[in-house]
mmCIF file of N, CA and C in Angstrom:
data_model
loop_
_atom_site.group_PDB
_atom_site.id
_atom_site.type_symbol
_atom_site.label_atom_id
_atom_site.label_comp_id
_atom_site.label_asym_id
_atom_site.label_seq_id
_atom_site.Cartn_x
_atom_site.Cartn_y
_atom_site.Cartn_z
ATOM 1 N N UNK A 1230 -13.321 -15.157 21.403
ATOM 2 C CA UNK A 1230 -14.211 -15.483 20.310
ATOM 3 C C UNK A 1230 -14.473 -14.216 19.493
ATOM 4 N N UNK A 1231 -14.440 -14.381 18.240
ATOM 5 C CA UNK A 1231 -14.914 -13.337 17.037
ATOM 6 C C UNK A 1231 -16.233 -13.198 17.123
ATOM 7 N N UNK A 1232 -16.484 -11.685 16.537
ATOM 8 C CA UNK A 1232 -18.057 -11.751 16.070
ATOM 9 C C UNK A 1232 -17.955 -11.242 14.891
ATOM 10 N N UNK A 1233 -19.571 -10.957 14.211
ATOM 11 C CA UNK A 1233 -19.793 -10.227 12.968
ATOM 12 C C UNK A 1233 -20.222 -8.920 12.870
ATOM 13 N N UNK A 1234 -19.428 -8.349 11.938
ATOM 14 C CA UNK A 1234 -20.136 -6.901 11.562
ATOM 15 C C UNK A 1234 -20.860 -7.051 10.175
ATOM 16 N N UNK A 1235 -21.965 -6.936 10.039
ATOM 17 C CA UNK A 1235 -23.445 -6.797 9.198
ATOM 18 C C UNK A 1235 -23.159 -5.594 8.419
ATOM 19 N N UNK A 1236 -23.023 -5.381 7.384
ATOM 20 C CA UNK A 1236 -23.390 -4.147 6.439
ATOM 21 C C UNK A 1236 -24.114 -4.534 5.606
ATOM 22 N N UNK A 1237 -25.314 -3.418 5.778
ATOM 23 C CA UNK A 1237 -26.618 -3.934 4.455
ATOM 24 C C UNK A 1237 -26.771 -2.422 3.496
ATOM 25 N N UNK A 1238 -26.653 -2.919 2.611
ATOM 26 C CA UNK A 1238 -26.727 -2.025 1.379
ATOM 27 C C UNK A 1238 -28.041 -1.638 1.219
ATOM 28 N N UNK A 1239 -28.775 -0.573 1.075
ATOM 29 C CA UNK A 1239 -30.108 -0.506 1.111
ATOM 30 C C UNK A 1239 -30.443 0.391 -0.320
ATOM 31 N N UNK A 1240 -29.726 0.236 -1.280
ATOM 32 C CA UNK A 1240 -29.973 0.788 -2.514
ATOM 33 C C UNK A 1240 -29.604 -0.103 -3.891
ATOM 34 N N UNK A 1241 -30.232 0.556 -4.658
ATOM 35 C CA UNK A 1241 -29.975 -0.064 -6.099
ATOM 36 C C UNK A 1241 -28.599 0.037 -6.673
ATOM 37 N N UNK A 1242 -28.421 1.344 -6.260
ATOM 38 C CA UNK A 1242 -27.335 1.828 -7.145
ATOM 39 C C UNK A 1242 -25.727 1.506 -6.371
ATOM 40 N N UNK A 1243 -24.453 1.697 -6.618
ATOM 41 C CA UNK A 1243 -22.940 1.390 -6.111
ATOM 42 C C UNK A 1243 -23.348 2.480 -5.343
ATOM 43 N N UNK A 1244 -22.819 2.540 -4.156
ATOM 44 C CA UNK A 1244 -22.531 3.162 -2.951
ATOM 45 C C UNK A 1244 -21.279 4.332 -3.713
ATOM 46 N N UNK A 1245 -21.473 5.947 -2.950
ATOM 47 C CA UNK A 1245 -20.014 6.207 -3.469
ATOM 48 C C UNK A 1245 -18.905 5.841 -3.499
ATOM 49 N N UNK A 1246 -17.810 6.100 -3.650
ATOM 50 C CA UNK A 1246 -16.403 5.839 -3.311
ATOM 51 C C UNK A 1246 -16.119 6.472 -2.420
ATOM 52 N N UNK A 1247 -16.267 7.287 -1.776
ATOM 53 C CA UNK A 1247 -16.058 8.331 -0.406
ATOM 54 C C UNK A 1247 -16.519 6.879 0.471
ATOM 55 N N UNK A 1248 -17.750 6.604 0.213
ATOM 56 C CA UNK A 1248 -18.766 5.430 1.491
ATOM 57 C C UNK A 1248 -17.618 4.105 1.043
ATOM 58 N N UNK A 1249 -17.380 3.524 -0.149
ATOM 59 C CA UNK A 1249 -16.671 2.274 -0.055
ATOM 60 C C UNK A 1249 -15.110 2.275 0.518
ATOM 61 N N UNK A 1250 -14.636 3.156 0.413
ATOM 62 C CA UNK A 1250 -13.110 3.678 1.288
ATOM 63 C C UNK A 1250 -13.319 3.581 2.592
ATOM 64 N N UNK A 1251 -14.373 4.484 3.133
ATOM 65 C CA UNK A 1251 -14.892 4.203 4.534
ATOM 66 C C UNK A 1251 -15.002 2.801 4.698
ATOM 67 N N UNK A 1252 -16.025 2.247 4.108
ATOM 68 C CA UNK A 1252 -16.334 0.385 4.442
ATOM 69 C C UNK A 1252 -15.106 -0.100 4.465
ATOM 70 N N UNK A 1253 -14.156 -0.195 3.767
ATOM 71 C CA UNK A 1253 -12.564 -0.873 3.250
ATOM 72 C C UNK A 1253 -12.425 -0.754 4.750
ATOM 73 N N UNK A 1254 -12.044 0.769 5.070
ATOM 74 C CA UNK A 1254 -10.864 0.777 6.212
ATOM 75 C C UNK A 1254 -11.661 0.699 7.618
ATOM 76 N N UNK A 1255 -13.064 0.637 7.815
ATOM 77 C CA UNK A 1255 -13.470 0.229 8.651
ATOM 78 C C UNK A 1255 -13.881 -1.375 8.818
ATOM 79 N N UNK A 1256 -13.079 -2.244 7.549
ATOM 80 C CA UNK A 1256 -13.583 -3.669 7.418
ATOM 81 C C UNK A 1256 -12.155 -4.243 7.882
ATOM 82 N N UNK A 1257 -11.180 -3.938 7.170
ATOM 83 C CA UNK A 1257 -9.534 -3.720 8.034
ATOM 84 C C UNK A 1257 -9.309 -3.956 9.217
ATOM 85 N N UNK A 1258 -9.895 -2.638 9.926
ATOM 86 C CA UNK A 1258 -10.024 -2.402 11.200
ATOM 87 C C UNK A 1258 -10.531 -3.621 12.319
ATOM 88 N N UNK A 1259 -11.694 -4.101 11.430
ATOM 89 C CA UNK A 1259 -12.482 -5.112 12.195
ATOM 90 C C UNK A 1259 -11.958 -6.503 12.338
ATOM 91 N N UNK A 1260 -11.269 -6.653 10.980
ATOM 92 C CA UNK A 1260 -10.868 -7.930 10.941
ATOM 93 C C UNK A 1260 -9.424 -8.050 11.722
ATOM 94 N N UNK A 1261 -8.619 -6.622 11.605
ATOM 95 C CA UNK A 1261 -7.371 -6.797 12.629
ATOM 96 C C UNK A 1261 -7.811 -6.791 14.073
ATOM 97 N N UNK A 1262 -8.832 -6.381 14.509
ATOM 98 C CA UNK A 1262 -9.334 -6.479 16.276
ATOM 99 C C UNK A 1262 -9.184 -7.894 16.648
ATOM 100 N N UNK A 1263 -9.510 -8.769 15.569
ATOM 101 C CA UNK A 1263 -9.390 -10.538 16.297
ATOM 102 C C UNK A 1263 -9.734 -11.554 15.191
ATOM 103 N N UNK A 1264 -8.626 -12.457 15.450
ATOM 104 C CA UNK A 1264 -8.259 -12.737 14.199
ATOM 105 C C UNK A 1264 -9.949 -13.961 13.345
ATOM 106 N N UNK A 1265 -11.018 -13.970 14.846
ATOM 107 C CA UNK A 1265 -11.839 -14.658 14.241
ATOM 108 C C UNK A 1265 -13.282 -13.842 13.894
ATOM 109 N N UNK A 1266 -12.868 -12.947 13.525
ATOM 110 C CA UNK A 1266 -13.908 -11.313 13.292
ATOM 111 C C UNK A 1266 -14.380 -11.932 12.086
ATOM 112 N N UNK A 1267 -15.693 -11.953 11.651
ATOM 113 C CA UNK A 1267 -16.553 -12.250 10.280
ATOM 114 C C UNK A 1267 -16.693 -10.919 9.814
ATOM 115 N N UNK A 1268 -17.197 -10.698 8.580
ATOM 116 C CA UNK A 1268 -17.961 -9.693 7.889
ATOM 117 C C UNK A 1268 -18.578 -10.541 6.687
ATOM 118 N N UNK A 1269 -20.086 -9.486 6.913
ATOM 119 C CA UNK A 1269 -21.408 -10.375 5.978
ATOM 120 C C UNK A 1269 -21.890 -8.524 5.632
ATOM 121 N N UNK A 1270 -21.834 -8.711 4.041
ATOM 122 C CA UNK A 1270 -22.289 -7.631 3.181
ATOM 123 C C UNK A 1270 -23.625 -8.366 2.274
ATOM 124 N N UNK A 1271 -24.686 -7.282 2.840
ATOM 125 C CA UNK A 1271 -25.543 -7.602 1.550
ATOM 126 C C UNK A 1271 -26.546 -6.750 1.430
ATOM 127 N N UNK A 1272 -27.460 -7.372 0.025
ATOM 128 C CA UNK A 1272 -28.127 -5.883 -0.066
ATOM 129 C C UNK A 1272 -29.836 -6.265 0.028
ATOM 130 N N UNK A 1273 -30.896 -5.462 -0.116
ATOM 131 C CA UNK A 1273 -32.043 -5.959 -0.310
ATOM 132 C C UNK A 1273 -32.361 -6.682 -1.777
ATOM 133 N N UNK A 1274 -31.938 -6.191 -2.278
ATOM 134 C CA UNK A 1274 -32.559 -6.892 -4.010
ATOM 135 C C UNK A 1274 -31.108 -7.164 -4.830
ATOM 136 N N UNK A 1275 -30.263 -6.495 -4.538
ATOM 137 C CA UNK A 1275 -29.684 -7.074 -6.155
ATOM 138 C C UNK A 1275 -28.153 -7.614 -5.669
ATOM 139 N N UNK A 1276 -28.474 -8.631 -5.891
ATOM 140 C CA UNK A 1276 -27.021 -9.769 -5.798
ATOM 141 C C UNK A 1276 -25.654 -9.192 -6.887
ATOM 142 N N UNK A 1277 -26.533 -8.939 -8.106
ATOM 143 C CA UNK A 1277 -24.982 -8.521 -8.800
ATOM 144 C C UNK A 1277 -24.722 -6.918 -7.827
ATOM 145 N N UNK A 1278 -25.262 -6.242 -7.599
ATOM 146 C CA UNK A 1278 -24.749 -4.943 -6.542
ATOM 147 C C UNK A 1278 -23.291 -5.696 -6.021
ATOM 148 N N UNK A 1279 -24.250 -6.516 -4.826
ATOM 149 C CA UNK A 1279 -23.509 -7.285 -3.698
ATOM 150 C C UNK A 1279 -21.845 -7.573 -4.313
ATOM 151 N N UNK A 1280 -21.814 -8.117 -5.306
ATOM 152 C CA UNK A 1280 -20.703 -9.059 -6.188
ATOM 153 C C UNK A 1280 -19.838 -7.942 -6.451
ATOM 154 N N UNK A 1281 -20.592 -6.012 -6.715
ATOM 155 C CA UNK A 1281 -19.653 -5.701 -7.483
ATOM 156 C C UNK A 1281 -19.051 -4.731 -6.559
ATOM 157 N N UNK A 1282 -19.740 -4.420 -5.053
ATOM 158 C CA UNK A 1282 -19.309 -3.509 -4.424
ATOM 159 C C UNK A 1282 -18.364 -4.647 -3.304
ATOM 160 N N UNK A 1283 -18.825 -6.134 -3.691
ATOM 161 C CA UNK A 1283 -17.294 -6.963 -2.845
ATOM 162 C C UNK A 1283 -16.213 -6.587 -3.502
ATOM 163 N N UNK A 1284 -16.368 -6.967 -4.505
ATOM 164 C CA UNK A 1284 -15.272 -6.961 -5.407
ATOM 165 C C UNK A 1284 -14.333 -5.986 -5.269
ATOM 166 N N UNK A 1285 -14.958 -4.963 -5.283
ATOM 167 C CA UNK A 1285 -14.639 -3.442 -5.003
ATOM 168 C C UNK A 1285 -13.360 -3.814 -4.050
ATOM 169 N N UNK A 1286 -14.420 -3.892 -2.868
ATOM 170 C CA UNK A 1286 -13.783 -3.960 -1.121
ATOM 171 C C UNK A 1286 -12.660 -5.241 -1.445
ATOM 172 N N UNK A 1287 -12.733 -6.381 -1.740
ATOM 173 C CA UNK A 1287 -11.587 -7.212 -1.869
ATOM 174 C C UNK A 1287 -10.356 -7.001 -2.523
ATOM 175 N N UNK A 1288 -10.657 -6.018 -3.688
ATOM 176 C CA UNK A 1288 -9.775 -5.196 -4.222
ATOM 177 C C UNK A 1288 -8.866 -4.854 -3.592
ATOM 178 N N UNK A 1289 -9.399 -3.852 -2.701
ATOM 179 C CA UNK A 1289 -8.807 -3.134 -1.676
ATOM 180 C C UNK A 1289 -8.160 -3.492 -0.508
ATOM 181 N N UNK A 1290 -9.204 -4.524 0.501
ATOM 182 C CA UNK A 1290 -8.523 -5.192 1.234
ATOM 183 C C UNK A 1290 -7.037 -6.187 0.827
ATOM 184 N N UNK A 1291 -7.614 -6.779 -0.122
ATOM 185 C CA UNK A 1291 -6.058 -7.628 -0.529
ATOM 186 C C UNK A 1291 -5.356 -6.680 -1.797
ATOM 187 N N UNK A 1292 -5.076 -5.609 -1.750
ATOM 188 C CA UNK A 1292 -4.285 -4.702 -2.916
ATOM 189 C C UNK A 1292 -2.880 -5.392 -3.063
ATOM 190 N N UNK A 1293 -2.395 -6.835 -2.299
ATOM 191 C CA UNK A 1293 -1.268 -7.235 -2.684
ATOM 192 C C UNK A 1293 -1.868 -8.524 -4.208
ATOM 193 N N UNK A 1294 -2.915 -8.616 -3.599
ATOM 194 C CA UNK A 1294 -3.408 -9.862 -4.364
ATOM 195 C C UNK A 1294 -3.836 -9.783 -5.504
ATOM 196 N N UNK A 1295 -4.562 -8.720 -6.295
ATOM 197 C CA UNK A 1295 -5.713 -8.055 -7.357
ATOM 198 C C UNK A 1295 -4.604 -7.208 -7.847
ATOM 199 N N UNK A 1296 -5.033 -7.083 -9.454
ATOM 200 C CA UNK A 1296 -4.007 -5.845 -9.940
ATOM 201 C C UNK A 1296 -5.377 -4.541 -10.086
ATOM 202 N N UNK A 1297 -5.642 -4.921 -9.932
ATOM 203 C CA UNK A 1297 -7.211 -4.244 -9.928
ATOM 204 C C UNK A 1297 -8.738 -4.767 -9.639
ATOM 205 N N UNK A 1298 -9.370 -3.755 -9.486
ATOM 206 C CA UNK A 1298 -11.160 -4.068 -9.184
ATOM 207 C C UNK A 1298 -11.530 -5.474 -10.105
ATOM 208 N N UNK A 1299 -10.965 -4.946 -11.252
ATOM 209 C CA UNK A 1299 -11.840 -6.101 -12.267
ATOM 210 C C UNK A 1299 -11.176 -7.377 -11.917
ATOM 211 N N UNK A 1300 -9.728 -7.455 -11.393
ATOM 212 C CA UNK A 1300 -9.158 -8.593 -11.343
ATOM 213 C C UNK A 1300 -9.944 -9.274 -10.111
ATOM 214 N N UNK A 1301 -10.259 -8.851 -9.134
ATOM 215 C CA UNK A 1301 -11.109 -9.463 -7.706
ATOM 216 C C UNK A 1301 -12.429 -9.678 -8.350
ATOM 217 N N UNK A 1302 -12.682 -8.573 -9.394
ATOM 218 C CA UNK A 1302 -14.697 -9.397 -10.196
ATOM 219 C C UNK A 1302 -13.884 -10.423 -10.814
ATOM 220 N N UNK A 1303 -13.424 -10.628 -11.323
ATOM 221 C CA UNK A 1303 -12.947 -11.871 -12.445
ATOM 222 C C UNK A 1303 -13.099 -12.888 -11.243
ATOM 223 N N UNK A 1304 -11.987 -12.843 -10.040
ATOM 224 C CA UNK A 1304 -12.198 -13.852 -9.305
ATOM 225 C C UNK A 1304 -13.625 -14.186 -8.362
ATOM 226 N N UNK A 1305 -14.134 -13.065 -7.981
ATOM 227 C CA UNK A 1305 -15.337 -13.390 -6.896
ATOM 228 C C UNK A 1305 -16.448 -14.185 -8.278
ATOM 229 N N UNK A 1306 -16.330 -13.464 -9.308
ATOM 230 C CA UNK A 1306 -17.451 -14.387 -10.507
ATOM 231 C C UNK A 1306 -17.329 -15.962 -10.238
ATOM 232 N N UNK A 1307 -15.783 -15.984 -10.704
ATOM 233 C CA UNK A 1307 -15.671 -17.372 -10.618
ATOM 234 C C UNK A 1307 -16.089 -18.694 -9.404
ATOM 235 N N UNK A 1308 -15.497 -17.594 -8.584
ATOM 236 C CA UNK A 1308 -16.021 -18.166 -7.367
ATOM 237 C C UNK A 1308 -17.535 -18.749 -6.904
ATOM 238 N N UNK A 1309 -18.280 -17.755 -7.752
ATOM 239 C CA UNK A 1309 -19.490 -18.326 -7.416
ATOM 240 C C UNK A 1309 -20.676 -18.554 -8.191
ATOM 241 N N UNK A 1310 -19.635 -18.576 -9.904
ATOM 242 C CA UNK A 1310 -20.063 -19.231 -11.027
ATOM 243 C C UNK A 1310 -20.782 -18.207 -11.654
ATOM 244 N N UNK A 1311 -20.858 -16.935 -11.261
ATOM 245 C CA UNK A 1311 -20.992 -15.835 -12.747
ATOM 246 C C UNK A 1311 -20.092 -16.169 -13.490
ATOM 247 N N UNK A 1312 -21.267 -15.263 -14.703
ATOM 248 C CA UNK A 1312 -20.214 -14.896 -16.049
ATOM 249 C C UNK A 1312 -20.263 -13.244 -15.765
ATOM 250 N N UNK A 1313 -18.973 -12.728 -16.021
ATOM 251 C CA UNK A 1313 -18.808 -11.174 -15.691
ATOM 252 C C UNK A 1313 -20.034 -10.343 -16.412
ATOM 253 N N UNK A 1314 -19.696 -10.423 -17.534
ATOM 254 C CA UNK A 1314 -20.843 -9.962 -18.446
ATOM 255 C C UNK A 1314 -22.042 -9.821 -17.752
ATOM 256 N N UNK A 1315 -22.679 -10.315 -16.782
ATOM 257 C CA UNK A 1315 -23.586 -10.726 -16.965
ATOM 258 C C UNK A 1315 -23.957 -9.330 -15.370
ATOM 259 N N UNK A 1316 -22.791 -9.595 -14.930
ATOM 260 C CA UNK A 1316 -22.440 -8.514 -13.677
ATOM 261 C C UNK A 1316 -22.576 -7.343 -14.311
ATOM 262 N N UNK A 1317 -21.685 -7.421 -15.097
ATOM 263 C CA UNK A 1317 -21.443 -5.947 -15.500
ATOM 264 C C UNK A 1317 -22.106 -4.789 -16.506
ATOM 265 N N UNK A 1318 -22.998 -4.479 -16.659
ATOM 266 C CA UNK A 1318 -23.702 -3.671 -17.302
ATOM 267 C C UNK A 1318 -23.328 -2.104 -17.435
ATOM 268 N N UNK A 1319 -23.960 -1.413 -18.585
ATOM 269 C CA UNK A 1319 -22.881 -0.466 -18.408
ATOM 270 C C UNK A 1319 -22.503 0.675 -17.495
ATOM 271 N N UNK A 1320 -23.476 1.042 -16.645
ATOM 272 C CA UNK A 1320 -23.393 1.640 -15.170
ATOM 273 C C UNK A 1320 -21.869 1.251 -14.434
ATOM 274 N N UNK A 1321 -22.317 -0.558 -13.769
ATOM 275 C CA UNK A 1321 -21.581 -0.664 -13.042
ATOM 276 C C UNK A 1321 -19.820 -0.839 -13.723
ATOM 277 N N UNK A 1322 -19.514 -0.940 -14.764
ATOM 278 C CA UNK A 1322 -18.564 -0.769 -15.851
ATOM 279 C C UNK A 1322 -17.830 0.460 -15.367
ATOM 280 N N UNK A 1323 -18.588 1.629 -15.790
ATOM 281 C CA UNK A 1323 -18.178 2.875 -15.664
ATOM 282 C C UNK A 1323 -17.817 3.023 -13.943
ATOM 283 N N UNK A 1324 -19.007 2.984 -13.101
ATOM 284 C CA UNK A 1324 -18.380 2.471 -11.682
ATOM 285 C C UNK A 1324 -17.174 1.935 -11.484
ATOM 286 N N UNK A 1325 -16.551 0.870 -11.688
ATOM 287 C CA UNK A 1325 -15.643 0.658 -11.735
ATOM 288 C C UNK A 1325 -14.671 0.709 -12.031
ATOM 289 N N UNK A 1326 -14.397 1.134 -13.530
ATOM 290 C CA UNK A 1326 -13.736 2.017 -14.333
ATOM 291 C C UNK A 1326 -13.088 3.305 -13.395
ATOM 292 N N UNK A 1327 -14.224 4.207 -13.180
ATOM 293 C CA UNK A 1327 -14.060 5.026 -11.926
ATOM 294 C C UNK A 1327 -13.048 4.878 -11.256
ATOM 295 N N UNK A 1328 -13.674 3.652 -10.253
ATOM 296 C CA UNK A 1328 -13.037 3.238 -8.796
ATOM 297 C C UNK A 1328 -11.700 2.839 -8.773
ATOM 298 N N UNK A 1329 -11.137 2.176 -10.401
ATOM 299 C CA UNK A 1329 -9.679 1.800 -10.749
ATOM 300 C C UNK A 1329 -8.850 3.059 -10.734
ATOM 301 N N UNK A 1330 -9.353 4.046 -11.175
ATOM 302 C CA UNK A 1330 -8.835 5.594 -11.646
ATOM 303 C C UNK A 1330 -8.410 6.177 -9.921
ATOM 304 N N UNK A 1331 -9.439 6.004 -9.413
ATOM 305 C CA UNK A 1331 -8.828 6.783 -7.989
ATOM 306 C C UNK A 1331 -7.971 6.015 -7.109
ATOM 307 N N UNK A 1332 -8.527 4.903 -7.373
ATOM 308 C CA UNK A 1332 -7.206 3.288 -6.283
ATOM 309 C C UNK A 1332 -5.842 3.895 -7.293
ATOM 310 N N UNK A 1333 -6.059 4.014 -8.261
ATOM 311 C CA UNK A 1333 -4.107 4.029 -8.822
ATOM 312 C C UNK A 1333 -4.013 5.381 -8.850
ATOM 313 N N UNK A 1334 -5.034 6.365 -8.377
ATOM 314 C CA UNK A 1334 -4.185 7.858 -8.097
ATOM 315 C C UNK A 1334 -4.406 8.784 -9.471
ATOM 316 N N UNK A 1335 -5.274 8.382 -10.068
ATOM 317 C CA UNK A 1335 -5.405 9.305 -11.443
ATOM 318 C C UNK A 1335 -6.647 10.493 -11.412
ATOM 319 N N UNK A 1336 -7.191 9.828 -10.397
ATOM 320 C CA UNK A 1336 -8.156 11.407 -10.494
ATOM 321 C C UNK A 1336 -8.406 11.709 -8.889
ATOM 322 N N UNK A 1337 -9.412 12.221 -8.505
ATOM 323 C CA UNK A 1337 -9.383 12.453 -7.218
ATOM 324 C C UNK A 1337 -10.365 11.581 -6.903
ATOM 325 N N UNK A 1338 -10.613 11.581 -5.615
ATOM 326 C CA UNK A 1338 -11.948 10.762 -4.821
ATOM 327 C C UNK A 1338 -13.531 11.384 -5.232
ATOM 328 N N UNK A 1339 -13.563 12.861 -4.902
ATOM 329 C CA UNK A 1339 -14.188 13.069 -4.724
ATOM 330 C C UNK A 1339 -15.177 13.654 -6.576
ATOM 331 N N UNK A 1340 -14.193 13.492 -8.004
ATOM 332 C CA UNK A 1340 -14.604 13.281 -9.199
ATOM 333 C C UNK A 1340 -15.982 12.479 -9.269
ATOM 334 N N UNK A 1341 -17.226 13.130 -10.057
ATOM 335 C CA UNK A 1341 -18.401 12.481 -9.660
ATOM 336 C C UNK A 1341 -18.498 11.502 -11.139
ATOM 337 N N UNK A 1342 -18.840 10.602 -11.153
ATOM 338 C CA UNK A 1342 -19.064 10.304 -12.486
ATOM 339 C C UNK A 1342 -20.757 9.764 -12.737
ATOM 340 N N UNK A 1343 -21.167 9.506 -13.832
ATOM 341 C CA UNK A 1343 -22.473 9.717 -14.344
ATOM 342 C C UNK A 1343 -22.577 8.535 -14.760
ATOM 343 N N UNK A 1344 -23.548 7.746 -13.886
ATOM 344 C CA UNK A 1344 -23.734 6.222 -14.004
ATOM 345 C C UNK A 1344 -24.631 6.170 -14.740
#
C-alpha cells in the first residue's frame, strides 16, 4: 500500500527555485518508491500560489509532456476552471518567466530575480 507525502507552503510569496528543484526531485523520488505513493501540496492562504508553484513542479515532473511552465499553468487552469490571467499577476509572471530561463539552461539557478 502507498502513502502520502504532505508539503505545506507556509508563505505568500513562490518558494525559490533552488527549494522547487529540491521538491521536483524529491516528489520523483516518492512517487518512483511505489507505484500507489500520493502527493498533496498546499498552502495557508493563497490558492493561486498553490496553482502556480504546481504548475511549476508538473512542468518538471512530466518535462516530456509541457513545452514549458506556462504550458502545465495553461493546463492545471483549465483543469480546475481558472482563467490564467487571473493567476498570473505580475510577480508571479516574472517568477515564471524566471523558472522557464533556468529549466531550458539560459541562466543559472542560483540568478535572483526581483518579484
Amino acid at each position: 500500500m502507498g502513502s502520502v507525502l504532505d508539503y505545506h507552503l507556509k508563505a505568500e510569496e513562490p518558494p525559490s527555485l533552488q527549494v522547487v528543484f529540491l521538491l521536483a526531485k524529491e516528489m520523483i523520488n516518492w512517487l518512483n518508491n511505489h507505484e500507489q505513493n500520493v502527493l498533496l501540496m498546499h498552502s495557508d492562504k493563497c490558492k493561486d500560489l498553490d496553482m502556480l508553484v504546481a504548475s511549476l513542479l508538473i512542468s518538471m515532473l512530466f518535462i516530456n509532456d509541457f513545452t514549458s511552465p506556462n504550458d502545465a499553468l495553461y493546463y492545471v487552469s483549465e483543469l480546475f476552471g481558472y482563467r490564467v490571467g487571473r493567476v498570473m499577476n505580475s510577480s508571479y509572471l516574472r517568477y515564471f518567466n524566471h523558472a522557464e530561463e533556468v529549466i531550458k539552461g539560459l541562466i543559472p539557478i542560483d540568478k535572483t530575480v526581483k518579484l
